[in-house]
Amino acid sequence: MITVEHLSKRYGDVLAVDDLSFTIEDGHVYGFLGPNGAGKSTTLNIMTGCLAATSGEIKIDGHDIYEEEREAKKLIGYLPEIPPLYIDQTPREYLRFVAEAKKIAKDEIEDEIEKVIEETHIEDVADRLIKQLSKGYRQRVGIAQALLGNPSVIILDEPTVGLDPMQIIEIRELISELGRKHTVILSSHILSEIQAICEKVLIIYKGKLVAFDDIENLGKTMGANNVIEIMAETSADKATEIIDKVANITEVNVEDENSRYTSLSVNTDAVDPLVTCRGLFSAFASENVVLLKLNYVQTTLEDIFIELTTAESEAEAAMAEAEELDEDSDDKEEE
Amino acid sequence: MQAVLKHELALFYHSLTGYVFGAFLLVFTGLGALIYNINASVANFEYVLAFIQIVFIIIVPILTMRIIADEKRQRTDQLLYSLPISTTDIVIGKFLALMVVFIIPMVFISLYPLIFAMYGQVYLPTSYGSIVAFIFLGLALISIGMFISSLTESQGMAAGICVVAMLFNYYCETLADYVSATAISSLISIIVLMIIIGLIIRFMTKSDILGYGFMAITAIIAIVVYMVKSTALESLLPNVMKELSLFSRFTPFVNGIFDLTAIVYYLSVIAFFLFLTVQSLEKRRYNG
């Protein structure tokens, strides 16, 4: 279990991480999501002891990352954004160094290295120089390094950046496999990736935590404003008239109208949007209007993400404006 | 620490660095021995060491430029930080690796006096005394090189700065004779030095009070000393320069004196620069 409390990191005047607090439970795949420059890497670097925090506290299974450095670091395997490889060595030599540095018992080192080589499927390249390996394999060697010593938490910073589509799929499969045995924290700015692998997601934006929940729950809470797409064989006026009779409709937008059909999108605040779908169907049926399409659009992580981050920046803009107004009024008072 | 030591040694002998360093040192020793011991028929091996100490200017940068700078460039320092080993262990491990790479050719070099002794009268204590001092001198210079390597991401830059530092150290004693010995020049140089140190403190700690405060206080002290007793500052600058020279401390050994204070001095220099290297790595961890 990892607890992060009131973590802040300041680079000069820039606040990269702003009062971040969360708890990572054992045994899930966590997604760490945020746009570029949101403070993902900074947070992960601090959590692994590679960077000192300006303030705040991090505990890995109760061990403070600064006070009890050794104990805490033994529990974590970390793959930074750029895999830290000695390119003039072979993966086997490299893994041996990491294993020794992690103080794995001498008689277990061989087995441990073989185990991680097998787990990350790098048997074929284990004795070639790392500088001759492709990016996908280098990434695997990086992951193998993180797995040594069987740490309870594995932290991977953008593990699929710069890989080709096949390699991405392979690495994702590997991460899913790891998720069965370890707690995995994975950062990414690619939403589909998080959606594909992770069970829980933390969204950070400008150094602040804006959401932390199961992917499904996030969909539910954020989906308070669900969208239903309709295509009906009637005029726009008639269609809106019918829709107005249905309960829980908040907004109706006509997307397209022509001689044959009208396309609309309807927003609903119903707890279960499928009930609204049913209501719409009966309403149109009772008026004898043919529905060509009735589609409940499920909120994707992308929508949630955009909603959260724009809400956040709007709030900020509002704050800034309010401050400006304050200043203006102050100025006037002074006059 | 052991893991770092083994790993660094593997890297040295994987690449050519370890061999180039050894070859360089051995070639120059061979040349020195040829000139002094064979051609001039002098039995003192310590003269050879005095002759070859200038190669440190080249071989120390060759040896140390990669040691930390490359770690930063390849981002492998992140791995070191995330491993359960302390920064001190990393620095000591690396220094021990450098020491081993340096001592391996020195083992061959220490055979020379024995070989010469087979063919004539060689006073072995002075030869071996000088070899011991030569090793300590080398290690002190290596610790400086390692610290310089920790300051930059570029190996070339590290090597360049290191050559300048070595050259300055080598010619320090000679230069000292040309530096003005008057009290006022000492005062000015103290103030300039303190301003530089103050700026470094300001830069490292980002605290105006600490940086500028240090400058102001030390400058005032220097001026007060100058006002009260200006003779105290006379020839201070050249004396300090002479004291700083690591190479000049090797000369007594060549003359047959085993100068323990010099050995202690070398050891303190090593400890000081290892400490600075640890601080330099820790600073990087704090500032990212």
XYZ file of C-alpha atoms in Angstrom:
623
model
C 0.000 0.000 0.000
C 1.282 3.446 -0.895
C 0.084 6.545 0.867
C 0.849 9.958 -0.536
C 0.016 12.889 1.677
C 0.014 16.574 0.769
C 2.762 16.121 -1.763
C 4.069 19.290 -3.414
C 7.009 19.920 -5.700
C 8.175 23.330 -6.758
C 10.685 24.040 -9.517
C 11.668 27.651 -9.017
C 8.396 29.497 -9.505
C 6.555 26.607 -11.110
C 4.441 24.385 -8.897
C 4.696 21.042 -10.702
C 2.802 19.038 -8.095
C 0.278 20.806 -5.932
C -0.847 19.240 -2.640
C -1.474 15.746 -3.946
C -2.935 13.119 -1.596
C -4.057 9.591 -2.432
C -3.747 5.974 -1.340
C -2.872 3.083 -3.610
C -4.257 -0.249 -2.383
C -2.598 -3.571 -3.119
C -3.464 -5.707 -6.085
C -4.849 -3.534 -8.835
C -3.612 -1.945 -12.006
C -3.726 1.786 -11.498
C -3.688 4.254 -14.339
C -2.053 7.610 -13.811
C -3.541 9.869 -16.390
C -2.892 13.455 -17.312
C -1.910 15.620 -20.262
C 1.765 16.245 -20.955
C 3.278 18.413 -18.270
C 0.588 17.619 -15.696
C 3.181 16.412 -13.191
C 2.867 12.664 -13.758
C 6.553 11.897 -14.081
C 7.433 14.264 -11.263
C 4.995 12.490 -8.948
C 6.249 9.042 -9.923
C 9.868 10.160 -9.529
C 9.099 11.394 -6.041
C 7.241 8.211 -5.140
C 10.269 6.137 -6.108
C 12.787 8.316 -4.301
C 14.446 9.627 -7.469
C 13.440 13.168 -6.664
C 12.928 14.977 -3.388
C 9.572 16.567 -2.662
C 9.281 20.180 -1.585
C 6.792 19.093 1.050
C 4.596 16.131 1.851
C 5.046 12.532 2.852
C 5.163 9.220 1.004
C 4.963 5.855 2.678
C 5.383 2.481 1.009
C 3.853 -0.169 3.273
C 4.493 2.197 6.179
C 8.129 2.916 5.248
C 8.866 6.554 4.520
C 10.717 6.894 1.209
C 13.277 9.284 2.757
C 13.497 8.122 6.339
C 13.667 4.415 5.545
C 15.024 4.621 2.040
C 16.294 1.058 1.720
C 13.210 -0.709 3.051
C 10.871 1.430 0.972
C 12.864 1.112 -2.248
C 13.024 -2.668 -1.986
C 9.245 -2.736 -2.271
C 9.183 -0.809 -5.539
C 10.274 -1.608 -9.049
C 10.499 1.471 -11.231
C 10.795 1.983 -14.946
C 11.360 5.695 -15.671
C 10.167 7.375 -18.838
C 13.501 6.787 -20.554
C 14.562 3.219 -19.712
C 17.798 3.533 -17.711
C 19.939 1.022 -19.570
C 23.691 0.649 -19.907
C 23.756 0.201 -23.645
C 27.228 -1.330 -23.740
C 26.116 -4.309 -21.701
C 23.936 -7.296 -22.467
C 20.555 -7.561 -20.739
C 21.867 -10.443 -18.643
C 24.870 -8.442 -17.366
C 22.660 -5.450 -16.760
C 20.109 -7.471 -14.813
C 22.882 -9.017 -12.763
C 24.062 -5.549 -11.698
C 20.536 -4.480 -10.735
C 19.961 -7.761 -8.877
C 23.179 -7.280 -6.911
C 22.340 -3.666 -6.173
C 18.917 -4.768 -4.932
C 20.807 -7.096 -2.588
C 19.150 -10.279 -3.747
C 20.791 -13.276 -2.040
C 23.710 -14.658 -4.091
C 22.294 -18.144 -4.615
C 18.968 -16.726 -5.814
C 20.353 -14.217 -8.319
C 20.650 -16.699 -11.216
C 17.094 -18.005 -10.794
C 15.699 -14.539 -10.293
C 17.337 -13.258 -13.508
C 16.080 -16.266 -15.483
C 12.618 -15.724 -14.068
C 12.332 -12.077 -15.118
C 13.885 -12.812 -18.519
C 11.182 -15.401 -19.039
C 8.419 -13.159 -17.704
C 9.304 -10.333 -20.047
C 10.032 -12.696 -22.984
C 13.546 -11.489 -23.730
C 15.213 -14.926 -23.834
C 16.266 -14.460 -27.464
C 18.108 -11.203 -26.917
C 19.441 -11.748 -23.388
C 23.037 -12.071 -24.601
C 23.096 -9.338 -27.221
C 24.309 -5.837 -26.466
C 21.475 -3.552 -25.386
C 22.506 -0.933 -27.956
C 21.603 -3.405 -30.714
C 18.095 -3.992 -29.378
C 14.899 -2.438 -30.710
C 12.956 0.013 -28.610
C 10.338 -2.589 -27.702
C 12.972 -4.961 -26.387
C 14.741 -2.184 -24.509
C 11.459 -1.373 -22.830
C 11.120 -5.027 -21.855
C 14.618 -5.061 -20.407
C 13.599 -1.976 -18.435
C 10.529 -3.769 -17.138
C 12.609 -6.870 -16.336
C 14.855 -4.657 -14.224
C 11.834 -3.345 -12.322
C 10.612 -6.898 -11.677
C 13.848 -8.085 -10.063
C 13.526 -8.811 -6.362
C 9.792 -9.407 -6.735
C 8.687 -5.955 -5.504
C 5.066 -5.575 -4.428
C 4.585 -2.407 -6.478
C 5.695 -1.857 -10.042
C 5.690 1.681 -11.356
C 5.919 2.213 -15.091
C 6.218 5.718 -16.515
C 4.742 5.889 -20.016
C 5.855 2.369 -20.932
C 4.425 2.390 -24.454
C 5.710 5.730 -25.726
C 7.617 5.415 -28.971
C 6.685 1.806 -29.664
C 5.042 0.522 -32.814
C 1.440 -0.780 -32.631
C 2.457 -4.441 -32.363
C 4.933 -3.682 -29.591
C 2.312 -1.619 -27.785
C -0.083 -4.570 -27.778
C 2.657 -6.874 -26.523
C 3.691 -4.521 -23.722
C 0.056 -4.062 -22.719
C -0.414 -7.804 -22.499
C 2.721 -8.023 -20.412
C 1.424 -5.338 -18.058
C -1.922 -7.108 -17.697
C -0.019 -10.283 -16.809
C 1.988 -8.408 -14.198
C -1.209 -6.959 -12.748
C -2.166 -10.401 -11.535
C 0.822 -10.681 -9.227
C 1.824 -7.119 -8.400
C 0.263 -3.747 -7.851
C 1.002 -1.882 -11.033
C 0.956 1.881 -11.444
C 1.103 2.985 -15.019
C 1.249 6.517 -16.275
C 0.078 7.580 -19.655
C -1.443 10.428 -21.565
C -3.155 7.973 -23.902
C -6.674 7.351 -22.683
C -7.475 4.199 -24.618
C -4.432 2.599 -23.098
C -5.551 3.271 -19.548
C -9.052 2.143 -20.437
C -7.686 -1.097 -21.864
C -5.444 -2.118 -18.972
C -6.331 -0.330 -15.776
C -8.975 -0.979 -13.166
C -8.618 2.280 -11.324
C -7.596 5.618 -12.623
C -6.089 8.755 -11.127
C -6.437 11.836 -13.247
C -4.104 14.706 -12.539
C -4.146 18.073 -14.163
C -1.719 20.918 -13.501
C -0.310 19.044 -10.527
C -3.661 18.475 -8.848
C -5.663 15.316 -8.445
C -8.961 15.883 -10.232
C -10.380 12.351 -10.072
C -9.571 9.007 -8.495
C -11.985 6.118 -8.946
C -12.771 2.842 -10.714
C -13.089 3.392 -14.422
C -16.728 2.215 -14.292
C -17.638 4.423 -11.347
C -16.075 7.385 -13.056
C -18.302 6.712 -16.031
C -21.364 6.626 -13.791
C -20.694 9.742 -11.794
C -19.522 11.712 -14.739
C -22.303 10.344 -16.918
C -24.919 12.390 -15.061
C -25.298 14.112 -18.386
C -25.650 11.211 -20.787
C -26.193 11.642 -24.480
C -28.675 9.678 -26.595
C -28.492 9.927 -30.359
C -31.704 9.641 -32.337
C -32.458 9.425 -36.017
C -36.189 9.642 -36.788
C -38.176 9.640 -40.026
C -39.893 12.941 -39.436
C -39.353 16.700 -39.372
C -37.326 18.399 -36.693
C -40.297 20.185 -35.171
C -42.327 17.009 -34.875
C -39.402 15.132 -33.363
C -38.719 17.754 -30.697
C -42.400 17.830 -29.893
C -42.382 14.075 -29.246
C -39.175 14.192 -27.245
C -40.505 16.930 -24.986
C -43.100 14.490 -23.647
C -40.391 12.195 -22.293
C -39.198 12.649 -18.705
C -35.624 13.567 -17.633
C -34.667 15.300 -20.864
C -32.432 18.291 -20.275
C -31.480 19.367 -23.746
C -32.384 18.631 -27.354
C -30.110 19.484 -30.255
C -31.017 19.069 -33.885
C -27.893 17.880 -35.622
C -29.176 17.392 -39.151
C -32.524 17.739 -40.980
C -33.440 16.695 -44.504
C -36.446 15.488 -46.435
C -36.045 11.912 -45.242
C -35.015 12.083 -41.585
C -33.887 14.236 -38.690
C -30.841 13.537 -36.506
C -30.925 14.732 -32.947
C -28.893 14.379 -29.835
C -30.654 14.393 -26.523
C -29.128 14.964 -23.102
C -30.635 13.212 -20.140
C -29.969 13.468 -16.414
C -31.723 10.177 -15.643
C -29.892 7.866 -13.248
C -30.365 5.043 -15.713
C -30.179 6.456 -19.233
C -31.612 3.225 -20.633
C -34.985 4.117 -19.039
C -34.921 7.330 -21.071
C -34.164 5.292 -24.193
C -37.208 3.148 -23.479
C -39.353 6.296 -22.939
C -38.144 7.760 -26.212
C -38.888 4.552 -28.075
C -42.474 4.365 -26.753
C -43.058 8.062 -27.390
C -42.006 7.776 -31.024
C -43.889 4.467 -31.418
C -47.122 5.916 -30.057
C -46.879 8.717 -32.641
C -46.166 6.117 -35.316
C -42.843 7.708 -36.209
C -40.175 5.314 -37.330
C -36.935 5.426 -35.381
C -33.993 4.715 -37.650
C -31.509 4.940 -34.826
C -31.638 5.084 -31.052
C -28.175 5.062 -29.560
C -27.083 5.583 -25.971
C -23.564 7.032 -26.154
C -21.507 5.629 -23.316
C -19.189 8.147 -21.717
C -15.625 7.280 -22.562
C -12.650 8.079 -20.454
C -11.860 10.701 -23.028
C -15.088 12.583 -22.345
C -14.507 12.345 -18.621
C -11.019 13.581 -19.056
C -11.972 16.522 -21.207
C -14.856 17.397 -18.901
C -12.678 17.273 -15.811
C -9.804 19.229 -17.241
C -11.939 21.909 -18.864
C -14.019 22.266 -15.705
C -10.772 22.705 -13.843
C -9.404 25.339 -16.228
C -12.758 27.149 -16.339
C -12.786 27.282 -12.572
C -9.272 28.649 -12.699
C -10.230 31.266 -15.279
C -13.184 32.275 -13.123
C -10.890 32.570 -10.128
C -8.411 34.661 -12.067
C -11.203 36.906 -13.280
C -12.545 37.314 -9.756
C -9.079 38.216 -8.566
C -8.736 40.754 -11.332
C -12.076 42.282 -10.396
C -10.922 42.410 -6.798
C -7.791 44.188 -7.856
C -9.799 46.602 -9.975
C -12.068 47.428 -7.086
C -9.045 47.810 -4.850
C -7.574 50.238 -7.322
C -10.794 52.206 -7.394
C -10.918 52.344 -3.652
C -7.427 53.673 -3.638
C -8.388 56.364 -6.106
C 28.659 -0.569 -3.046
C 30.090 -3.892 -4.229
C 27.505 -4.062 -6.987
C 28.462 -0.568 -8.180
C 32.176 -1.433 -7.994
C 31.770 -4.639 -10.021
C 29.526 -2.933 -12.512
C 31.876 0.007 -13.056
C 34.849 -2.302 -13.502
C 32.889 -4.285 -16.078
C 32.112 -1.048 -17.937
C 35.767 0.053 -17.846
C 37.016 -3.176 -19.318
C 34.077 -3.590 -21.706
C 35.003 -0.353 -23.361
C 38.600 0.477 -24.126
C 38.921 3.105 -21.393
C 40.489 0.794 -18.825
C 43.043 -0.502 -21.305
C 43.831 2.902 -22.823
C 44.421 4.322 -19.368
C 46.717 1.449 -18.382
C 48.577 1.542 -21.682
C 49.160 5.276 -21.429
C 50.554 5.026 -17.942
C 52.768 2.048 -18.806
C 54.106 3.585 -22.023
C 55.158 6.736 -20.244
C 56.695 4.801 -17.380
C 58.585 2.717 -19.912
C 59.855 5.850 -21.656
C 60.866 7.396 -18.349
C 62.684 4.249 -17.303
C 64.437 4.136 -20.667
C 65.623 7.733 -20.385
C 66.640 7.814 -16.712
C 67.402 4.260 -15.659
C 68.778 2.748 -18.816
C 70.257 5.538 -20.938
C 71.409 7.766 -18.084
C 72.166 4.765 -15.852
C 70.561 6.259 -12.748
C 69.411 3.720 -10.186
C 66.622 5.876 -8.721
C 63.201 4.872 -10.012
C 61.612 7.836 -8.194
C 62.998 10.170 -10.883
C 60.927 8.303 -13.430
C 57.816 8.944 -11.359
C 58.671 12.625 -11.073
C 59.068 12.680 -14.848
C 55.785 10.928 -15.606
C 53.557 12.729 -13.121
C 52.645 15.133 -15.912
C 50.685 12.323 -17.653
C 48.057 12.647 -14.937
C 46.936 15.774 -16.779
C 45.804 13.522 -19.623
C 44.976 10.205 -18.023
C 42.879 11.462 -15.115
C 40.344 13.106 -17.456
C 40.319 9.975 -19.658
C 39.538 7.874 -16.640
C 37.019 10.070 -14.869
C 35.104 11.922 -17.588
C 32.534 9.157 -18.090
C 32.051 8.088 -14.512
C 29.055 10.271 -13.593
C 28.479 12.579 -16.569
C 27.481 9.668 -18.791
C 25.129 8.308 -16.135
C 23.279 11.597 -16.334
C 23.225 11.731 -20.107
C 21.900 8.177 -20.459
C 19.451 8.799 -17.593
C 20.789 5.751 -15.811
C 21.225 7.914 -12.725
C 17.469 7.482 -12.271
C 18.061 3.765 -11.883
C 20.738 4.360 -9.280
C 18.466 6.701 -7.344
C 15.611 4.187 -7.384
C 17.766 1.275 -6.200
C 18.051 0.540 -2.494
C 21.625 1.878 -2.275
C 22.630 5.192 -0.773
C 24.289 7.980 -2.741
C 27.395 7.582 -0.579
C 27.606 3.898 -1.529
C 27.306 4.802 -5.194
C 30.080 7.398 -4.994
C 32.403 5.176 -2.960
C 31.714 2.227 -5.265
C 32.610 4.319 -8.282
C 35.733 5.691 -6.643
C 36.896 2.189 -5.701
C 36.405 1.111 -9.306
C 38.559 4.026 -10.480
C 41.103 3.063 -7.860
C 41.264 -0.528 -9.094
C 41.676 0.601 -12.713
C 44.505 2.893 -11.596
C 46.198 0.347 -9.340
C 46.330 -2.461 -11.912
C 48.986 -0.701 -14.076
C 50.664 0.507 -10.872
C 51.218 -3.134 -9.906
C 53.224 -3.604 -13.097
C 55.041 -0.348 -12.470
C 56.066 -1.462 -8.993
C 57.935 -4.370 -10.556
C 60.419 -1.963 -12.194
C 62.622 -1.294 -9.119
C 62.760 -5.025 -8.410
C 63.910 -5.732 -11.935
C 66.544 -3.005 -11.726
C 67.678 -4.371 -8.353
C 68.594 -7.623 -10.065
C 71.237 -5.793 -12.112
C 72.695 -3.392 -9.601
C 72.332 -1.391 -6.420
C 68.890 0.122 -6.006
C 67.786 1.804 -2.808
C 64.313 0.234 -2.674
C 62.717 2.214 0.243
C 62.799 5.531 -1.655
C 61.504 3.846 -4.815
C 58.575 2.227 -3.047
C 57.942 5.261 -0.852
C 57.594 7.289 -4.031
C 55.342 4.692 -5.640
C 53.014 4.807 -2.618
C 52.952 8.614 -2.722
C 52.430 8.488 -6.487
C 49.350 6.289 -5.963
C 47.939 8.694 -3.370
C 48.631 11.654 -5.649
C 46.797 9.847 -8.463
C 43.841 9.020 -6.247
C 43.558 12.615 -5.049
C 43.538 13.831 -8.659
C 41.011 11.135 -9.592
C 38.679 12.267 -6.822
C 38.821 15.791 -8.271
C 38.115 14.389 -11.741
C 35.145 12.436 -10.439
C 33.688 15.521 -8.804
C 34.073 17.468 -12.069
C 32.308 14.640 -13.907
C 29.380 14.943 -11.497
C 28.887 18.587 -12.448
C 27.990 18.123 -16.093
C 26.065 15.858 -18.446
C 28.669 15.959 -21.179
C 31.761 13.783 -21.085
C 33.648 16.209 -23.302
C 32.897 19.081 -20.996
C 33.938 17.020 -17.977
C 37.213 16.096 -19.682
C 37.874 19.710 -20.715
C 37.282 21.166 -17.270
C 39.291 18.338 -15.745
C 42.320 19.027 -17.988
C 42.196 22.706 -17.014
C 41.942 21.814 -13.326
C 44.870 19.377 -13.615
C 46.988 21.892 -15.549
C 46.259 24.624 -13.039
C 47.188 22.301 -10.223
C 50.374 21.259 -12.002
C 51.563 24.792 -12.674
C 50.145 26.258 -9.463
C 53.497 26.357 -7.747
C 55.261 27.984 -10.690
C 52.482 30.515 -11.136
C 52.628 31.376 -7.438
C 56.003 33.036 -8.017
C 54.481 35.422 -10.528
C 51.484 36.391 -8.447
C 51.714 39.730 -6.718
C 52.536 39.236 -3.045
C 51.362 42.614 -1.730
C 48.691 42.814 0.946
C 46.272 44.787 -1.232
C 46.333 42.204 -4.023
C 45.679 39.481 -1.470
C 42.749 41.487 -0.152
C 41.306 41.944 -3.634
C 41.681 38.286 -4.495
C 40.083 37.233 -1.202
C 37.122 39.487 -1.917
C 36.799 38.200 -5.491
C 36.995 34.616 -4.247
C 34.383 35.253 -1.585
C 32.061 36.877 -4.137
C 32.384 33.767 -6.298
C 31.730 31.458 -3.364
C 28.808 33.672 -2.301
C 27.312 33.447 -5.801
C 27.707 29.663 -5.767
C 25.959 29.497 -2.388
C 23.233 31.794 -3.693
C 22.850 29.572 -6.768
C 22.818 26.310 -4.833
C 20.539 27.336 -1.981
C 18.500 29.984 -3.817
C 18.644 32.083 -0.665
C 19.620 35.732 -1.090
C 20.336 36.236 2.603
C 22.729 33.301 2.789
C 24.567 34.082 -0.461
C 24.922 37.840 -0.217
C 25.249 37.678 3.559
C 28.219 35.360 3.183
C 29.796 37.750 0.681
C 29.265 40.815 2.856
C 30.473 39.254 6.095
C 33.618 37.654 4.654
C 34.460 40.838 2.724
C 34.089 42.935 5.880
C 36.289 40.534 7.854
C 38.957 40.672 5.144
C 38.861 44.476 5.041
C 39.034 44.715 8.838
C 42.037 42.390 8.921
C 43.661 44.488 6.210
C 43.062 47.715 8.138
C 44.256 46.358 11.474
C 47.234 44.322 10.368
C 47.989 44.469 6.683
C 51.184 42.437 7.039
C 49.072 39.367 7.835
C 47.834 39.403 4.273
C 51.238 39.833 2.673
C 52.191 37.039 0.263
C 49.069 35.220 1.328
C 47.966 34.526 -2.234
C 51.178 32.872 -3.498
C 51.448 30.879 -0.274
C 47.921 29.567 -0.597
C 48.572 28.632 -4.217
C 51.681 26.733 -3.210
C 49.802 24.940 -0.476
C 47.030 23.936 -2.852
C 49.309 22.225 -5.360
C 48.981 18.465 -5.122
C 51.889 17.837 -7.466
C 54.380 19.907 -5.465
C 53.699 17.750 -2.407
C 55.095 14.792 -4.320
C 58.562 16.346 -4.687
C 59.833 15.473 -1.149
C 59.171 11.784 -1.830
C 61.366 11.947 -4.899
C 64.075 13.512 -2.753
C 63.925 10.579 -0.418
C 61.682 11.907 2.341
C 58.541 9.987 3.244
C 56.340 12.972 4.083
C 53.398 11.713 6.131
C 51.699 15.128 6.167
C 51.501 14.941 2.382
C 49.806 11.533 2.574
C 47.339 12.937 5.121
C 46.817 15.900 2.807
C 46.071 13.604 -0.149
C 43.645 11.595 1.969
C 41.834 14.751 3.073
C 41.579 15.927 -0.534
C 40.077 12.545 -1.487
C 37.569 12.671 1.385
C 36.660 16.270 0.604
C 35.983 15.666 -3.092
C 34.073 12.425 -2.457
C 31.912 14.403 -0.060
C 31.380 17.105 -2.679
C 30.473 14.461 -5.265
C 27.843 13.004 -2.938
C 26.461 16.504 -2.406
C 26.438 17.158 -6.130
C 24.414 13.973 -6.756
C 22.062 14.750 -3.896
C 21.527 18.232 -5.257
C 20.478 16.761 -8.568
C 17.958 14.634 -6.728
C 16.561 17.749 -5.076
C 16.360 19.912 -8.151
C 15.486 17.279 -10.716
